[in-house]
Short mmCIF file of C-alpha atoms in Angstrom, two decimals:
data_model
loop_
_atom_site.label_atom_id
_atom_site.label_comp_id
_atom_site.label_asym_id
_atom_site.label_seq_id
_atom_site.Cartn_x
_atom_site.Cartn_y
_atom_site.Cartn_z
CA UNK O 1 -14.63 85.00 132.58
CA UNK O 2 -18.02 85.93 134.55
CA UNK O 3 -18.60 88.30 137.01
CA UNK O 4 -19.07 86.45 139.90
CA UNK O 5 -19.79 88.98 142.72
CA UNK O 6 -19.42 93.12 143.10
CA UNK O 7 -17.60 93.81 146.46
CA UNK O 8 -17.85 97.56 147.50
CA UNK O 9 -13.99 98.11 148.68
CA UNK O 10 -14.48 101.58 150.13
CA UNK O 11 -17.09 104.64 149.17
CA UNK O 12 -14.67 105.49 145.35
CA UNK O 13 -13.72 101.96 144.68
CA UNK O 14 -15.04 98.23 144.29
CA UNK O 15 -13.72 94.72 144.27
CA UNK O 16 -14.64 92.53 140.72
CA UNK O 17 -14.74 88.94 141.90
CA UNK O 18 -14.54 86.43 138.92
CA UNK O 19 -15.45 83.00 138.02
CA UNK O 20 -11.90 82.35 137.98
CA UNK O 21 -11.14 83.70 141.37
CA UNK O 22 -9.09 86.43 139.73
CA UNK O 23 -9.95 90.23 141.16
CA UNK O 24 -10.14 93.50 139.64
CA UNK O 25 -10.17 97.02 141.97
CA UNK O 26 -12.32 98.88 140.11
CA UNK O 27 -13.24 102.28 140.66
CA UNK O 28 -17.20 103.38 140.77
CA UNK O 29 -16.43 105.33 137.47
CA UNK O 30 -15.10 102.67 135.46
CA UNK O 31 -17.26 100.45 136.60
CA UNK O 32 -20.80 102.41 135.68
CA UNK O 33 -18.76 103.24 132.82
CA UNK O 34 -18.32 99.74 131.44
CA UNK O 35 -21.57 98.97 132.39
CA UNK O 36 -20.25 95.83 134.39
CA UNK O 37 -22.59 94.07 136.44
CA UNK O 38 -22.73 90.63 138.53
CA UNK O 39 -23.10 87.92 135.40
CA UNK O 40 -21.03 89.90 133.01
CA UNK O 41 -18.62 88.28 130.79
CA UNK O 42 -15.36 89.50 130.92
CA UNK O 43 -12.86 88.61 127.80
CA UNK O 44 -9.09 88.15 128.45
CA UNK O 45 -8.40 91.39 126.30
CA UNK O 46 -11.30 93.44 127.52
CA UNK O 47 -9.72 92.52 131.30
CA UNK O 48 -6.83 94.32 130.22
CA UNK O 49 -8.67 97.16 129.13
CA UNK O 50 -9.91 97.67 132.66
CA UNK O 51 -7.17 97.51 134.08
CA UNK O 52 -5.48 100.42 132.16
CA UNK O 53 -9.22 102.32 131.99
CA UNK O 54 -8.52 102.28 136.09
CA UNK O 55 -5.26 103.12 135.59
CA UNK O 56 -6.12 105.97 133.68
CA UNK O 57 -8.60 106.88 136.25
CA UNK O 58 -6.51 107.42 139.10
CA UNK O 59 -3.37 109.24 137.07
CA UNK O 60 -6.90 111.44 136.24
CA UNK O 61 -7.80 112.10 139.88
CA UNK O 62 -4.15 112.66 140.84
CA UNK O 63 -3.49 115.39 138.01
CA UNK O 64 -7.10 117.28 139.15
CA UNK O 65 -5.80 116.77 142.86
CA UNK O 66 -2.68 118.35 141.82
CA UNK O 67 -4.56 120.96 139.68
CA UNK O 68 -6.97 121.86 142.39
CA UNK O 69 -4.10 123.30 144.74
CA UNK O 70 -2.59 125.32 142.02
CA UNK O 71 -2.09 125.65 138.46
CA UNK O 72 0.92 123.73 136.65
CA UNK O 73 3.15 123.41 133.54
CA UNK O 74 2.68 120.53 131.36
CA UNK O 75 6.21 119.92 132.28
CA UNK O 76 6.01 120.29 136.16
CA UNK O 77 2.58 117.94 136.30
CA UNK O 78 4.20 115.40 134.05
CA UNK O 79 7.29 115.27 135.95
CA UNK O 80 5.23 114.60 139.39
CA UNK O 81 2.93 111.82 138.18
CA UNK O 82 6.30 110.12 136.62
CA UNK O 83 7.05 110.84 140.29
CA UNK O 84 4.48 108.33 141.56
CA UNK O 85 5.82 105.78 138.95
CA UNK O 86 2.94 105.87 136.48
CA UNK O 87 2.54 104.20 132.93
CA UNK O 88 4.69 106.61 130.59
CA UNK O 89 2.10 105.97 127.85
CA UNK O 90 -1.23 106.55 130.06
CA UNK O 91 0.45 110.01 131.98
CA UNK O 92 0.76 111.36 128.44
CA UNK O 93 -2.72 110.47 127.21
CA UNK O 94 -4.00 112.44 130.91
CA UNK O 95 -2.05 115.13 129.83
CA UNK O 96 -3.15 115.28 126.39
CA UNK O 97 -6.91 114.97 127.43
CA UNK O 98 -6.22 117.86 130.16
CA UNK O 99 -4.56 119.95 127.20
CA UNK O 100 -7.86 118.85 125.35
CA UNK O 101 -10.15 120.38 127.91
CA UNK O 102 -7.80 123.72 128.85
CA UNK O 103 -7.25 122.25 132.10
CA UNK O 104 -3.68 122.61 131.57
CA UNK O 105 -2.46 125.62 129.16
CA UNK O 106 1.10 126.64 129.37
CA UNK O 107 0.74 129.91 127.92
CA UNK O 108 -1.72 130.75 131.09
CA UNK O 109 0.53 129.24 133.91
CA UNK O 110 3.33 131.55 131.92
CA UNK O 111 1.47 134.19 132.18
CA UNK O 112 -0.08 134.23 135.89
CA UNK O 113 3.43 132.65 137.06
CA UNK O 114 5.10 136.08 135.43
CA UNK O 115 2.42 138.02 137.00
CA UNK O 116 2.53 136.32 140.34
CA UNK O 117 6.55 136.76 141.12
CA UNK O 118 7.02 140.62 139.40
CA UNK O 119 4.10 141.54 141.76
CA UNK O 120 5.55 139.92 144.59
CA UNK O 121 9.21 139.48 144.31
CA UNK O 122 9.91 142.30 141.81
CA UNK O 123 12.29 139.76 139.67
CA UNK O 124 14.15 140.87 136.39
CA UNK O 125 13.76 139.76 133.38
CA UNK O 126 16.70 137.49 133.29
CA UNK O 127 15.47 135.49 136.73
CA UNK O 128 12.18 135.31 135.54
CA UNK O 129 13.01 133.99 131.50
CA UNK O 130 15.25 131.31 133.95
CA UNK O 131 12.86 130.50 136.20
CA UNK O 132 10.09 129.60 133.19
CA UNK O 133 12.50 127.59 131.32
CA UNK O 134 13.00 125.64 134.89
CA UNK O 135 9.06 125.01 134.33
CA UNK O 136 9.41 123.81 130.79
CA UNK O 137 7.82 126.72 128.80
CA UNK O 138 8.44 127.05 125.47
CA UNK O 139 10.84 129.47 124.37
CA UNK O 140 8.09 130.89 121.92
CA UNK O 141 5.82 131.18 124.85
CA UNK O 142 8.10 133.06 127.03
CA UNK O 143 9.25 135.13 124.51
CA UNK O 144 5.67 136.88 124.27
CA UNK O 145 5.01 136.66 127.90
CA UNK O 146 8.33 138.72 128.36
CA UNK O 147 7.11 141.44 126.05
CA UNK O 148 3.47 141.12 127.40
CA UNK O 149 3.93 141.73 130.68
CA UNK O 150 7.41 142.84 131.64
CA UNK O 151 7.50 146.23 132.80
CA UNK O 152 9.17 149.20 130.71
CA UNK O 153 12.32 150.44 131.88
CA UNK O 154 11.87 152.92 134.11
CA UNK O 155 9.03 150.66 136.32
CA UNK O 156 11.88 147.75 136.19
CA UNK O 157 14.58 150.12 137.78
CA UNK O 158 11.80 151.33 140.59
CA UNK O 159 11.64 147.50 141.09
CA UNK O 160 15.20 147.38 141.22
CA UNK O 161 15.79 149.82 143.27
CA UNK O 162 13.19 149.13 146.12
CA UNK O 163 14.73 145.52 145.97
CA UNK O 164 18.21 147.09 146.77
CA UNK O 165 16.72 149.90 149.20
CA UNK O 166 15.75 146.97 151.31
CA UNK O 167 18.95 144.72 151.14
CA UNK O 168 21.02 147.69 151.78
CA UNK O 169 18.94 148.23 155.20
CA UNK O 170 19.95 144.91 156.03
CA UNK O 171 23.26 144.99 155.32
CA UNK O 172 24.48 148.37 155.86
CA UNK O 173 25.29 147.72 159.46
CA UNK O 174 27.63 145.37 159.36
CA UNK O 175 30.94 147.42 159.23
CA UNK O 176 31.42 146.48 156.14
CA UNK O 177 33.66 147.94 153.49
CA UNK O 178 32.30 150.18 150.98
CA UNK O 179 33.07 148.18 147.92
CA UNK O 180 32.70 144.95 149.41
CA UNK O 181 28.90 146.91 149.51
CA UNK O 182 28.54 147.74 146.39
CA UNK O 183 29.72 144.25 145.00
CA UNK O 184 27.49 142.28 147.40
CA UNK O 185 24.04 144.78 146.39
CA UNK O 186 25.44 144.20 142.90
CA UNK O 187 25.12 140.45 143.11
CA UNK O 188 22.05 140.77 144.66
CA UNK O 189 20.09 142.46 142.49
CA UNK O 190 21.89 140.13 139.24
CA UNK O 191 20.96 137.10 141.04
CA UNK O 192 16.88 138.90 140.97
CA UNK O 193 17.53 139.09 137.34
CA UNK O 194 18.30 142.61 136.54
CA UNK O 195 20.84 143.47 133.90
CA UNK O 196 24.30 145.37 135.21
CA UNK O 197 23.28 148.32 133.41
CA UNK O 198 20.03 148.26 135.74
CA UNK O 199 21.40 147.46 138.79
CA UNK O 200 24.21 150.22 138.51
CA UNK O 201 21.41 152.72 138.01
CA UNK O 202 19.36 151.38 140.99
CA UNK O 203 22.78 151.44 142.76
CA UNK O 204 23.73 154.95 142.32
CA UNK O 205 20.38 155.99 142.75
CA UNK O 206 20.78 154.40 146.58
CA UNK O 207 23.91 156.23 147.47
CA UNK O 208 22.59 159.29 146.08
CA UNK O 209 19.78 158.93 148.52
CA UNK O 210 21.96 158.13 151.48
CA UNK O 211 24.27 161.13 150.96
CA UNK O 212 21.34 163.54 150.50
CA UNK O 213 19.56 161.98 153.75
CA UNK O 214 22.86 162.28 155.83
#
C-alpha cells in the first residue's frame, strides 16, 4: 500500500488516504513519528501497527487529561479508561509507561489522599484504611501511610471530638431522647472511622462540656 494523499482532519489529527482507498486517522504525533509522508509504502502488518500506535496515543492523552485535573490510583485511572471501552492490553502498557515516568505513583496519591481528607474531614483511621482500599492501594502501602501520617492519640480524639461538637449542634434540638443521642453521635463518629474506645472519650468529653456550660 502507498500513501496516496495526507488530509489534515482537524488541528491534532490527519486523514491517511491509500492507494487502496483504505483510510487511516492518524494523529500529528504518530504521524511525524513514523515518519509517513505522501508516497510512503505502507505494509499490511506495519498498517496494523498504526493503528494500535494511535490507539495508544489517545488512551495517552486521555490518562494526562485525567491526570491534569487531579492525581489518581493506578486502580481508579485504569478503571475509567476501561470505562471508555479501551484495548485491555494497550490501557495497561499506558499505565505501565505512566508508572515508568512517576506520572502515576500510588504511594504519593496514598499519601496526599490521607493528607487531603484528615485535614479536611478529620476521618479515623478505620474510614480512611476503607476508603484507600476503595482506591486500590496496596495493603503494604497503606499500612505505612497509616503510621506515617495518622495522628497520635490524643490529636485523633481532638479530631473526634470537634467532629461530634458539631453534629451534636445539629442535632441537639430536636427533642430527642438522651440515649437515642448518644447512639446516633456514636454512629456518627464510627461511620468517620474512629474506634468505640475513641468515640466514647470524645463523647463524654461533650457532655462534660454541656453540663459545665449550663
Amino acid at each position: 500500500m502507498i500513501i496516496a494523499r495526507i488530509q489534515k482532519k482537524n488541528d491534532n489529527n490527519v486523514i491517511v488516504l491509500l492507494d487502496n482507498d483504505q483510510k487511516l486517522f492518524l494523529s500529528y504525533e504518530v504521524l511525524l513519528k513514523n515518519g509517513l509522508r505522501k508516497g510512503s509504502e505502507i505494509s499490511e502488518s506495519h498498517f496494523d501497527y498504526l493503528i494500535k500506535e494511535n490507539q495508544k496515543y489517545f488512551i495517552r492523552q486521555k490518562a494526562y487529561t485525567l491526570l491534569g485535573k487531579r492525581i489518581h490510583s493506578v486502580f481508579e485511572l485504569r478503571t475509567k479508561l476501561r470505562q471508555k471501552k479501551y484495548d485491555a492490553d494497550l490501557i495497561q502498557l499506558t499505565i505501565d509507561d505512566l508508572l515508568n515516568s512517576r506520572y502515576l505513583d500510588d504511594m504519593k496519591f496514598a499519601e496526599m489522599y490521607a493528607e487531603e481528607k484528615l485535614r479536611l474531614k478529620l476521618w479515623g483511621k478505620t474510614k480512611l484504611k476503607s476508603e484507600l482500599m476503595k482506591k486500590g492501594i496496596s495493603s503494604g502501602i497503606i499500612t505505612t501511610v497509616l503510621e506515617e501520617k495518622f495522628p497520635p492519640a490524643d490529636e485523633e480524639l481532638d479530631n473526634a471530638s470537634q467532629l461530634v461538637k458539631k453534629k451534636y449542634s445539629q442535632l441537639k434540638n430536636r427533642n430527642m431522647e438522651k440515649q437515642k443521642l448518644v447512639k446516633r453521635l456514636y454512629a456518627f463518629l464510627i461511620s468517620k472511622g474512629y474506634s468505640y474506645d475513641i468515640s466514647r472519650q470524645a463523647i463524654e468529653k461533650l457532655f462534660n462540656l454541656s453540663l459545665e456550660e449550663e
